[in-house]
Coordinates of C-alpha atoms in Angstrom, one line a residue:
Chain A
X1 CA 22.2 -10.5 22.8
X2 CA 25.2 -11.0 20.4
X3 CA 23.4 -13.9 18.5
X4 CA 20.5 -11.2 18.2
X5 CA 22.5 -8.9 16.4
X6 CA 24.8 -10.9 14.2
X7 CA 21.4 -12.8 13.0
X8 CA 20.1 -9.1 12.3
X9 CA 22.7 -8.8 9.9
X10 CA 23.1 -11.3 8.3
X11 CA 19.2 -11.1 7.7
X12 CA 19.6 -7.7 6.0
X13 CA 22.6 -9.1 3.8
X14 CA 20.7 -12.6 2.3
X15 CA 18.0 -10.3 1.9
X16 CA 19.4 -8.2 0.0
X17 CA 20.9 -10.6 -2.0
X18 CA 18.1 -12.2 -3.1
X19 CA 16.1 -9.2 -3.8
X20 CA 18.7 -8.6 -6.1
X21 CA 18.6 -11.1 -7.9
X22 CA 15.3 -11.4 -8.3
X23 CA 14.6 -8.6 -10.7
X24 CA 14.0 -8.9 -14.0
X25 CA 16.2 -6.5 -16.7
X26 CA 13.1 -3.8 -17.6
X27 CA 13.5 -1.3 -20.5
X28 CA 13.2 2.2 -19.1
X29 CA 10.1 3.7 -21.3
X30 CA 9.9 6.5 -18.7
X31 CA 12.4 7.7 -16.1
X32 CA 15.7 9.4 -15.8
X33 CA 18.2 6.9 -17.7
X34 CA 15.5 7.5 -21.0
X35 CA 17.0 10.8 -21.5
X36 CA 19.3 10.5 -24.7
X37 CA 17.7 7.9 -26.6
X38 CA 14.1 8.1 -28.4
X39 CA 12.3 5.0 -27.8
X40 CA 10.4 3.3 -30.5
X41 CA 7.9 0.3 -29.9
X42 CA 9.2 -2.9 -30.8
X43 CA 7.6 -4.6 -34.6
X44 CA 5.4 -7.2 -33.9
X45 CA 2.7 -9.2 -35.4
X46 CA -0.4 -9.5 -33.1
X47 CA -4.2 -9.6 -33.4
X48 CA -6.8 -7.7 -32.2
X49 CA -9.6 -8.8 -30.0
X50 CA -11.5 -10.5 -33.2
X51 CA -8.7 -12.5 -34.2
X52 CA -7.7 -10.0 -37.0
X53 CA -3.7 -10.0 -37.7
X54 CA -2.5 -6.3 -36.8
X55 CA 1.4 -6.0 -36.9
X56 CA 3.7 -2.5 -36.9
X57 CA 2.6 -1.7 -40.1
X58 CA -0.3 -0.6 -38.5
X59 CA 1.8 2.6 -37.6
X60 CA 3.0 3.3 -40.9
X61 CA -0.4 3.5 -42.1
X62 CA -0.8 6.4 -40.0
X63 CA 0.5 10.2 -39.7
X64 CA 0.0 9.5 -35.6
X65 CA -0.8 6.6 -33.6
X66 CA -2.2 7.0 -29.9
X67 CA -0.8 3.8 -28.5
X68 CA -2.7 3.0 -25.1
X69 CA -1.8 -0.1 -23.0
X70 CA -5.0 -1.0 -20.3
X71 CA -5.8 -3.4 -18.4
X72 CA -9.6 -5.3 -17.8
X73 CA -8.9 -4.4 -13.7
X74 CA -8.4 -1.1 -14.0
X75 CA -11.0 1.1 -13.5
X76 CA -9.4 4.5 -15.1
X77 CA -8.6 2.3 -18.2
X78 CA -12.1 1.3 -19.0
X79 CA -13.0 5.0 -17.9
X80 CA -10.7 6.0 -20.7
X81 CA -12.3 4.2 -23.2
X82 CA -15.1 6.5 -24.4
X83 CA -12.6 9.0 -25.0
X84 CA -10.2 7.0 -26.9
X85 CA -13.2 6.7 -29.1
X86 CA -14.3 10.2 -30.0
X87 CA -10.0 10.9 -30.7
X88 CA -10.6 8.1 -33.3
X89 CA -13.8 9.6 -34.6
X90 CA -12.4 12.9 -34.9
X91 CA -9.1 12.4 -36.0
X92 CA -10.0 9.5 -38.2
X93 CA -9.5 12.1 -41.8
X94 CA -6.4 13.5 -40.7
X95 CA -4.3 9.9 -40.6
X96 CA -4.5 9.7 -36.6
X97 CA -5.5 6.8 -35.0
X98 CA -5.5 4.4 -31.9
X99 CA -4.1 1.4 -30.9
X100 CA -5.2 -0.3 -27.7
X101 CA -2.5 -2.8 -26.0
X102 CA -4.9 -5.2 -24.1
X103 CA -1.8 -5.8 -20.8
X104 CA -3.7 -8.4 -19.2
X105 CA -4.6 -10.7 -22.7
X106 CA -8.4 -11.2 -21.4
X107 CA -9.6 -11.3 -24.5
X108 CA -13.7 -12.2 -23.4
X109 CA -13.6 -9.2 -20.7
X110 CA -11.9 -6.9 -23.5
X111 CA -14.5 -7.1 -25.8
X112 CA -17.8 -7.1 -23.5
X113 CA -15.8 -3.6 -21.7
X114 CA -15.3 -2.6 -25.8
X115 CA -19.0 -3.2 -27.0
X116 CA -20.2 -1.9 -23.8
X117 CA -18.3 1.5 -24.8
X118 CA -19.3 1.0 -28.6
X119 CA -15.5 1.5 -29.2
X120 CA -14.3 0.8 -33.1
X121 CA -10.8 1.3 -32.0
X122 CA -8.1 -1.8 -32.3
X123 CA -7.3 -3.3 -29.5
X124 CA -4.3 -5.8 -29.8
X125 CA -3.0 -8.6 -27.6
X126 CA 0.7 -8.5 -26.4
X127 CA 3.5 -10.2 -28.0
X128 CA 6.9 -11.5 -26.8
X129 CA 8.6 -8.7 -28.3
X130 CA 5.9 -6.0 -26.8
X131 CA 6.4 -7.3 -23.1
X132 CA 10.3 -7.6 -23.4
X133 CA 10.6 -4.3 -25.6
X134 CA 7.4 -1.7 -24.5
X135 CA 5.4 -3.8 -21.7
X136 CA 8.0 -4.8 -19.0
X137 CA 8.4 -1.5 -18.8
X138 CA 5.3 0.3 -18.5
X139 CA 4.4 0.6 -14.8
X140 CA 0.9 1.9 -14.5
X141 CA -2.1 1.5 -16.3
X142 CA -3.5 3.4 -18.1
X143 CA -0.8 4.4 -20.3
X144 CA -0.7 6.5 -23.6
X145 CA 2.0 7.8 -26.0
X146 CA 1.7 9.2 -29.7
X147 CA 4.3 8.1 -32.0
X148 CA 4.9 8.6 -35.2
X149 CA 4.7 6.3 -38.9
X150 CA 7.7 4.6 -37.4
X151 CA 6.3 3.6 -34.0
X152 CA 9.0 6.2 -32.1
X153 CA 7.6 7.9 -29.4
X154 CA 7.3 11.9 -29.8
X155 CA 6.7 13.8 -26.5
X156 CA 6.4 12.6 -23.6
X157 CA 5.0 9.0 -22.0
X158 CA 1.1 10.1 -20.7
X159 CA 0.0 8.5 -17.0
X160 CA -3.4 8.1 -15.9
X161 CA -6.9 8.6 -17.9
X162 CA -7.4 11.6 -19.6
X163 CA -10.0 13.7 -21.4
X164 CA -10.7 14.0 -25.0
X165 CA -9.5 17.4 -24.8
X166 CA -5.8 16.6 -23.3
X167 CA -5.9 14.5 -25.8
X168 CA -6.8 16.8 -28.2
X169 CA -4.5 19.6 -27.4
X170 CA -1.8 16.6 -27.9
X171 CA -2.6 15.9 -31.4
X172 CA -3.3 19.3 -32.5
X173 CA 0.3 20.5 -31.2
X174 CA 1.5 17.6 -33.5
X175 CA -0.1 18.0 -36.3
X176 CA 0.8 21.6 -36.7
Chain B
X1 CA 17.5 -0.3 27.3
X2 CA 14.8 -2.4 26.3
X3 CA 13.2 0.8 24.4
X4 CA 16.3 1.2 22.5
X5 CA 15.8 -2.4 21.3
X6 CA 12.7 -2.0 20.5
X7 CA 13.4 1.2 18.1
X8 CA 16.2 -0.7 16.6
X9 CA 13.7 -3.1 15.6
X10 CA 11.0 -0.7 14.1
X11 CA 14.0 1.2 12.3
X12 CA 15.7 -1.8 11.1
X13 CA 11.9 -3.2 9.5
X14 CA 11.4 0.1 8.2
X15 CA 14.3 0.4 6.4
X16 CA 14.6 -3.1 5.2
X17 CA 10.9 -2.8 3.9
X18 CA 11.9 0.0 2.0
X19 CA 15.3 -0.8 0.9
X20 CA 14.7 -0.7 -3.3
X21 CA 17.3 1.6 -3.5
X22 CA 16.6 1.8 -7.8
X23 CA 13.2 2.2 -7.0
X24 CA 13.9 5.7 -5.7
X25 CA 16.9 6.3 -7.9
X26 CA 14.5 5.9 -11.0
X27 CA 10.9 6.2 -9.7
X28 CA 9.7 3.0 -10.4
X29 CA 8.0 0.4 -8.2
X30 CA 9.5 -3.1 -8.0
X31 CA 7.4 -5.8 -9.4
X32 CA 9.6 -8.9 -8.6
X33 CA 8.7 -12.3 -7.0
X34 CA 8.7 -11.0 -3.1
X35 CA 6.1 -8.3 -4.0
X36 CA 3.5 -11.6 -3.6
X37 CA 4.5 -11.4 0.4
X38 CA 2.6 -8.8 3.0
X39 CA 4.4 -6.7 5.1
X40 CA 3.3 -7.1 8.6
X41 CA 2.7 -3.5 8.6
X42 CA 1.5 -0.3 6.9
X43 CA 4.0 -0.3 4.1
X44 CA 2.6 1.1 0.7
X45 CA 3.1 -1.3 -2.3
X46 CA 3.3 1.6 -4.4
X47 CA 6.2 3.2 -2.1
X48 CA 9.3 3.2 -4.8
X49 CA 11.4 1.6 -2.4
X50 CA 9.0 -1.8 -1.0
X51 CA 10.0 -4.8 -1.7
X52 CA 6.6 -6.0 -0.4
X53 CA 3.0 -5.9 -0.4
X54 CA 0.4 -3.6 2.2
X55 CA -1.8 -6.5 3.5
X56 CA -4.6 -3.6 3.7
X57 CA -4.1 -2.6 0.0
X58 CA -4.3 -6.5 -1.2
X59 CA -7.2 -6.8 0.7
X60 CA -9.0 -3.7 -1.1
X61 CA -7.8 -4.8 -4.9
X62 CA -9.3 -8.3 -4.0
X63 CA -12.5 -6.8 -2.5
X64 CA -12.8 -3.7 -5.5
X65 CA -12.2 -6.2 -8.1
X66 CA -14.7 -7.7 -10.4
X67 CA -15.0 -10.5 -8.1
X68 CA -15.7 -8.9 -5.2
X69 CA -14.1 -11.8 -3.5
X70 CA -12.2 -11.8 -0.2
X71 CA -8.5 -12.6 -0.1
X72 CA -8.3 -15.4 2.6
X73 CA -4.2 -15.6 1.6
X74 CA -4.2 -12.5 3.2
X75 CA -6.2 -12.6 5.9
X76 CA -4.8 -16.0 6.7
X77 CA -1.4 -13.9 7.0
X78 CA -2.7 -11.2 9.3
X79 CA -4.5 -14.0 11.3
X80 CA -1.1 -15.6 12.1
X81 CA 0.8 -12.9 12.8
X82 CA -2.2 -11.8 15.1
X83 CA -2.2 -15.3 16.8
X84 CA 1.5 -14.7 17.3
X85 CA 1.8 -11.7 18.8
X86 CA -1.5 -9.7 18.6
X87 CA -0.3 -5.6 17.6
X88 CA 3.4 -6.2 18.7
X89 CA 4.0 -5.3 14.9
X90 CA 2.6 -1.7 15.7
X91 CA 4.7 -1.6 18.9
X92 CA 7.9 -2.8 17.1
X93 CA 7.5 -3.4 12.9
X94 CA 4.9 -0.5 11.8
X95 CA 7.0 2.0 10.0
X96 CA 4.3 4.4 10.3
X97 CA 4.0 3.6 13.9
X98 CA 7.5 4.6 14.6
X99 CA 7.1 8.0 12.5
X100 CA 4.3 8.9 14.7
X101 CA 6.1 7.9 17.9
X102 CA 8.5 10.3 16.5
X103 CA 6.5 13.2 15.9
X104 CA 5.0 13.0 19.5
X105 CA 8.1 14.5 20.4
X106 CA 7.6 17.6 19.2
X107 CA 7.5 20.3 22.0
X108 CA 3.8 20.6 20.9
X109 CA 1.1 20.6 23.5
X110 CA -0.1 17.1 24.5
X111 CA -3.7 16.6 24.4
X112 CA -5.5 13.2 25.4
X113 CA -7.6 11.6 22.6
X114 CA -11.2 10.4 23.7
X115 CA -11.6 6.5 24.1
X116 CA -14.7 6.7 22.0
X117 CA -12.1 7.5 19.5
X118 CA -10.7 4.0 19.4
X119 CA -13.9 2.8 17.6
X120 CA -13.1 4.5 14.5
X121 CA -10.7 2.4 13.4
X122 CA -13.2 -0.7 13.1
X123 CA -15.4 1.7 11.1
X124 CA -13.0 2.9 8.4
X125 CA -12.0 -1.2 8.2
X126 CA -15.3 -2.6 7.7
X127 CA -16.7 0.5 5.6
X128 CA -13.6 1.9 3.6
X129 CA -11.6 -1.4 3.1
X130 CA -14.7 -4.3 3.2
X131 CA -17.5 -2.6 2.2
X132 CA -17.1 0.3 0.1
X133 CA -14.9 -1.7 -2.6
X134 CA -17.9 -4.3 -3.1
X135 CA -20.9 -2.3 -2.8
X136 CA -19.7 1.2 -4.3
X137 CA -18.9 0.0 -7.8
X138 CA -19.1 1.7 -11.1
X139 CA -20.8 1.0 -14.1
X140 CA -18.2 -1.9 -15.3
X141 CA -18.9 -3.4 -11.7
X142 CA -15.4 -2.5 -10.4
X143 CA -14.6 -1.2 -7.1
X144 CA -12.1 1.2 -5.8
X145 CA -9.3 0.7 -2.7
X146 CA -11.1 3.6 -1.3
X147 CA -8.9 3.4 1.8
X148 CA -6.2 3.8 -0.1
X149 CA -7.4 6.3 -2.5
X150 CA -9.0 8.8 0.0
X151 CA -7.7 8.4 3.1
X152 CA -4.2 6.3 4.0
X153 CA -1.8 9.0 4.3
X154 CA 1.3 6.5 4.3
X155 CA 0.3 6.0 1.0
X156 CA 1.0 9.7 0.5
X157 CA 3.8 9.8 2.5
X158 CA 5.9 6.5 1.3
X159 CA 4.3 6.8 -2.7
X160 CA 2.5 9.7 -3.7
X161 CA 5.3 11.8 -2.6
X162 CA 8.4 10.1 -3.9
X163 CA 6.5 9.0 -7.3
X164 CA 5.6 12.6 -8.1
X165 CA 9.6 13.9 -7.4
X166 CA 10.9 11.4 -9.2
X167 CA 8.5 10.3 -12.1
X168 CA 7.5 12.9 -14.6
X169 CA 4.9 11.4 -15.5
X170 CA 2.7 10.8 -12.5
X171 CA 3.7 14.5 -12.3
X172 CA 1.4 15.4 -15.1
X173 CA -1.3 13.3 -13.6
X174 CA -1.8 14.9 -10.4
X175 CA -4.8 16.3 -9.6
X176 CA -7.6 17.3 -7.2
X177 CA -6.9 13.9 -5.3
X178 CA -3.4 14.0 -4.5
X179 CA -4.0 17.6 -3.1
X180 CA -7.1 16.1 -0.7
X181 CA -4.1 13.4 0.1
X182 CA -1.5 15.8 0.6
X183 CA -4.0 17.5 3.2
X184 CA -5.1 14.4 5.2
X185 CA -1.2 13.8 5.4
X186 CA -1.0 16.9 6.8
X187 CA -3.9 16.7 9.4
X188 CA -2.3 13.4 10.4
X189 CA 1.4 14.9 11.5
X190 CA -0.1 18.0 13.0
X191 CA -2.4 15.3 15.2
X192 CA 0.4 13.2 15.3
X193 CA 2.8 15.8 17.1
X194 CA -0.3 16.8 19.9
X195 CA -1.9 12.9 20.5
X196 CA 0.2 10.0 20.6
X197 CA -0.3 7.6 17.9
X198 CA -3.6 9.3 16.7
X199 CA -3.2 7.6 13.6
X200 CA -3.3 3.2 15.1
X201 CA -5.7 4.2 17.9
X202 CA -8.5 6.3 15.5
X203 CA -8.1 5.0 11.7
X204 CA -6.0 2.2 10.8
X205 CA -7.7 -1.0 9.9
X206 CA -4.6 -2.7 10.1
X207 CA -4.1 -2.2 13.8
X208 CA -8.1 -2.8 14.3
X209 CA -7.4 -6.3 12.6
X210 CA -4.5 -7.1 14.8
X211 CA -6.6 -5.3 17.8
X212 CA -9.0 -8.4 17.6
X213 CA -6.1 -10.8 18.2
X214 CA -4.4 -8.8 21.4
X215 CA -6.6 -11.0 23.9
X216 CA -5.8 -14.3 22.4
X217 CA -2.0 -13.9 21.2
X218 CA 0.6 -16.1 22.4
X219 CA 2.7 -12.7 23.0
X220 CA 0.6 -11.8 26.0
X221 CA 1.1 -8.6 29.0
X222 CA 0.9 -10.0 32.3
X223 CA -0.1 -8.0 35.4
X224 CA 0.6 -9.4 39.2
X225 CA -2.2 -7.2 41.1
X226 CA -0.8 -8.0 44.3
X227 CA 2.5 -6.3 43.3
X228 CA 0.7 -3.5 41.8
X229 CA -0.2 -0.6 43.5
X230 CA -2.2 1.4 41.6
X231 CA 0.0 4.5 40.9
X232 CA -0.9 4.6 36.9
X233 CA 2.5 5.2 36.0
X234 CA 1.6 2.5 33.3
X235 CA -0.9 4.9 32.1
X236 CA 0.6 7.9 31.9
X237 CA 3.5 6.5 29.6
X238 CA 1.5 4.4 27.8
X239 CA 1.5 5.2 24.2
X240 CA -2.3 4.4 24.0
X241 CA -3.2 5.6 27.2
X242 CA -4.5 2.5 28.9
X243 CA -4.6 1.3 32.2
X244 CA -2.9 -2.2 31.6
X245 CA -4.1 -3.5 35.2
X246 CA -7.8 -3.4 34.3
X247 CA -7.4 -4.7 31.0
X248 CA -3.9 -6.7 30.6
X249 CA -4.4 -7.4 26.7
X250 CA -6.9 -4.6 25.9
X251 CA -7.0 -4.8 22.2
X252 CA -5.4 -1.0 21.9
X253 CA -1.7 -2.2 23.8
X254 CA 0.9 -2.3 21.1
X255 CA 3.3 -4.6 23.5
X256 CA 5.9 -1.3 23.5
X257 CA 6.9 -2.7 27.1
X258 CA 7.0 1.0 28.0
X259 CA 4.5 0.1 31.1
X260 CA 7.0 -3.1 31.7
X261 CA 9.8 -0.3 32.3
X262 CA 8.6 2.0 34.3
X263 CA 6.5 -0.2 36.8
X264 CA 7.8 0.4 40.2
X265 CA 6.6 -2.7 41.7
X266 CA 7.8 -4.5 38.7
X267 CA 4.0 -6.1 38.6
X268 CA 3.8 -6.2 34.6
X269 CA 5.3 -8.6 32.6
X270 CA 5.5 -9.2 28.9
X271 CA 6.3 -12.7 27.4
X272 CA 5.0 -15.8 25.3
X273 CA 4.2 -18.2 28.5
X274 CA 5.2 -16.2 31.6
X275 CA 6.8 -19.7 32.6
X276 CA 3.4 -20.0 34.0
X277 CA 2.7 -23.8 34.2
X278 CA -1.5 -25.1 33.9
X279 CA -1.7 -25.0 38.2
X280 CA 0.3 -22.1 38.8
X281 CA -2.3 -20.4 35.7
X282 CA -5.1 -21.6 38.3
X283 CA -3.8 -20.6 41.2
X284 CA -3.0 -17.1 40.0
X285 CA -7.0 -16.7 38.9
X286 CA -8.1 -17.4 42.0
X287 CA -5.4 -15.2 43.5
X288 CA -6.7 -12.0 40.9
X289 CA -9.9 -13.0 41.5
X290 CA -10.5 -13.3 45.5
X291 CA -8.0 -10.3 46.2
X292 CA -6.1 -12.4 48.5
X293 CA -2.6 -11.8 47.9
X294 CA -0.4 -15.0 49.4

């Protein structure tokens, strides 16, 4: 009966142990400890789903960037898709655009789910210094944020698909 | 005694399978190397503080996904820990097993659920978590857990819940879904507090899985019918209302020894082998079986 409960515990302490240890340092995009700082995506020189360089210039180039990280699995993410399109249609004249992070890298499954959609919007792959400084972080799919000609975020990290006209209500309260 | 040993058990595994402290400080889900490893029980994945994976959930993402593929890794799993011990991990490991043995104790007026009830776990398993996910699919071919999304309410309780208070921004994605969750939670503690264990007798594919295994387990019940007497006092504590000496591994018995304990002939046992060797396992048919006791 001893033996029982001195194994228990030690149980609970190696596991804990190596649970510890186990996880990986993630930046904090979203969550309490984000409070003070601003967070900015990290530069990077990627290409899109065509093979076309795109890098953080790409932000620059733009008033606003809708930045929106999906995944080929996820069902809400391709949902999204026809959305993301009309924001670029419509916002297109007034130097707001947006940027598709393909999470998952499949670049074959990206682009039939793209052409399916008709979407013109880029889509870029992720980069060493997207996963350590933006990806690692982002815990569910599909995510969006605006940020500005810099790449730093304004308002708040966006969970979950949404319409053209959350979307729209975003950008307008920008732009203003 | 032996029950207090057995609900040291069920609250050591449920807080060691939900001992991400950061997960709840920050409202994140840990994503590291152990999340590749089942929990025995109903644990969400999404629950901020699991170290581990719900073996129904895998089973859904493999079945919803563009595949439509079945995840032998995981069924291999729950076959094992069937063979094993059949549904001792809803007698002893089950969080959600536990909470409902908890809410039973609610001064609440008992009622008894009907046995046809039993069969609806097998249904939501082979529709919700097999079937749905492959056949209901949208126009990109992909599947939804649909156990998980409509109905599990220890999703609710272990993720959708803690997420929402301490994430902002699954906040601002709640919508009419998480109030439908939020209701079938609640239907499931009211039931829980007026049937006992409403929830692994009526809905939960896990248990129906495991149920499948409860005749062949190496964890087996035992019952000496010349000892017993027929008083039912097995029954009437039984958590899933059974009568163990018609059916001694019925595939409802969660192996809570409850019937074990309170047998006043002592006539059940519980064990891997019984210390039963081959002859003594022949005698003892023909012993059941010809009602001649000695």
């Amino acid at each position: 009966m001893k033996k029982i409960w001195i194994s228990l515990i030690i149980l609970i302490i190696v596991i804990s142990f190596s649970a510890c240890s186990k996880e990986n340092q993630e930046t904090q995009v979203n969550g309490k400890n984000d409070a003070e700082k601003i967070f900015r995506i990290p530069d990077f020189n990627s290409v899109d789903l065509n093979g076309n360089e795109v890098s953080n210039d790409f932000f620059a180039s733009n008033n606003l960037t809708l930045v929106n990280v999906w995944t080929t699995t996820c069902p809400s993410c391709l949902g999204e898709i026809p959305a993301l399109q009309e924001i670029e249609e419509k916002y297109i004249d007034k130097g707001v655009r947006v940027l598709g992070i393909l999470a998952d890298g499949e670049v074959e499954k990206g682009k039939v789910y793209i052409s399916q959609k008709d979407a013109q919007y880029i889509n870029i792959l992720p980069t060493e210094s997207l996963i350590t400084g933006f990806l690692d972080g982002i815990m569910y799919v599909p995510t969006a944020l605006l940020v500005d000609n810099t790449g730093a975020m304004i308002g708040e990290i966006m969970v979950g698909a949404k319409s053209t006209e959350e979307f729209s209500k975003l950008i307008d309260g920008i732009l203003e | 005694m032996d029950n207090l040993k057995r609900r040291f058990v069920q609250l050591l595994s449920a807080i060691l399978g939900n001992s991400y402290f950061k997960g709840f400080r920050d409202g994140v889900i840990y994503r590291g190397k152990l999340k590749s490893v089942c929990f025995p029980g109903l644990n969400c994945y999404s629950c901020p503080g699991a170290y581990t994976s719900c073996p129904i959930g895998s089973l859904q993402a493999i079945t919803a996904g563009i595949k439509h593929q079945i995840s032998f890794y995981v069924l291999g799993f729950l076959m094992m820990i069937g063979t094993i011990g059949g549904r001792f991990v809803c007698g002893w490991i089950c969080p959600f097993g536990l909470l409902q043995e908890i809410l039973y104790k609610t001064p609440l007026k008992k009622i008894r659920m009907k046995k046809v009830f039993n069969y609806g776990k097998y249904i939501f398993l082979i529709v919700f978590v097999l079937l749905l996910p492959i056949l209901l699919t949208d126009e990109f071919g992909l599947g939804s857990p649909y156990f998980c999304k409509y109905i599990c309410p220890a999703g609710t309780l272990e993720a959708g819940i803690p997420l929402a208070i301490t994430n902002m921004a699954i906040r601002g994605a709640i919508g009419i879904l998480y109030y439908w969750k939020l209701l079938i939670l609640g239907v499931f503690i009211y039931f829980s507090m007026k049937i006992s264990r409403p929830f692994c007798r009526a809905v939960c594919p896990l248990g129906a899985i495991y149920a499948l295994f409860n005749p062949i387990s190496f964890y087996k019940m035992d019952v000496d019918l010349c000892k017993c007497i027929k008083c039912d006092l097995c029954q009437k504590n039984c958590p899933v209302d059974i009568k163990i000496y018609e059916n001694f591994n019925s595939p409802e018995c969660v192996r809570c020894g409850k019937c074990v304990s309170v047998c006043p002939t002592n006539a059940i046992k519980s064990g891997f082998k019984n210390g039963r060797s081959k002859s003594d396992e022949k005698n003892l048919d023909i012993v059941n079986y010809s009602n001649n006791c000695n």
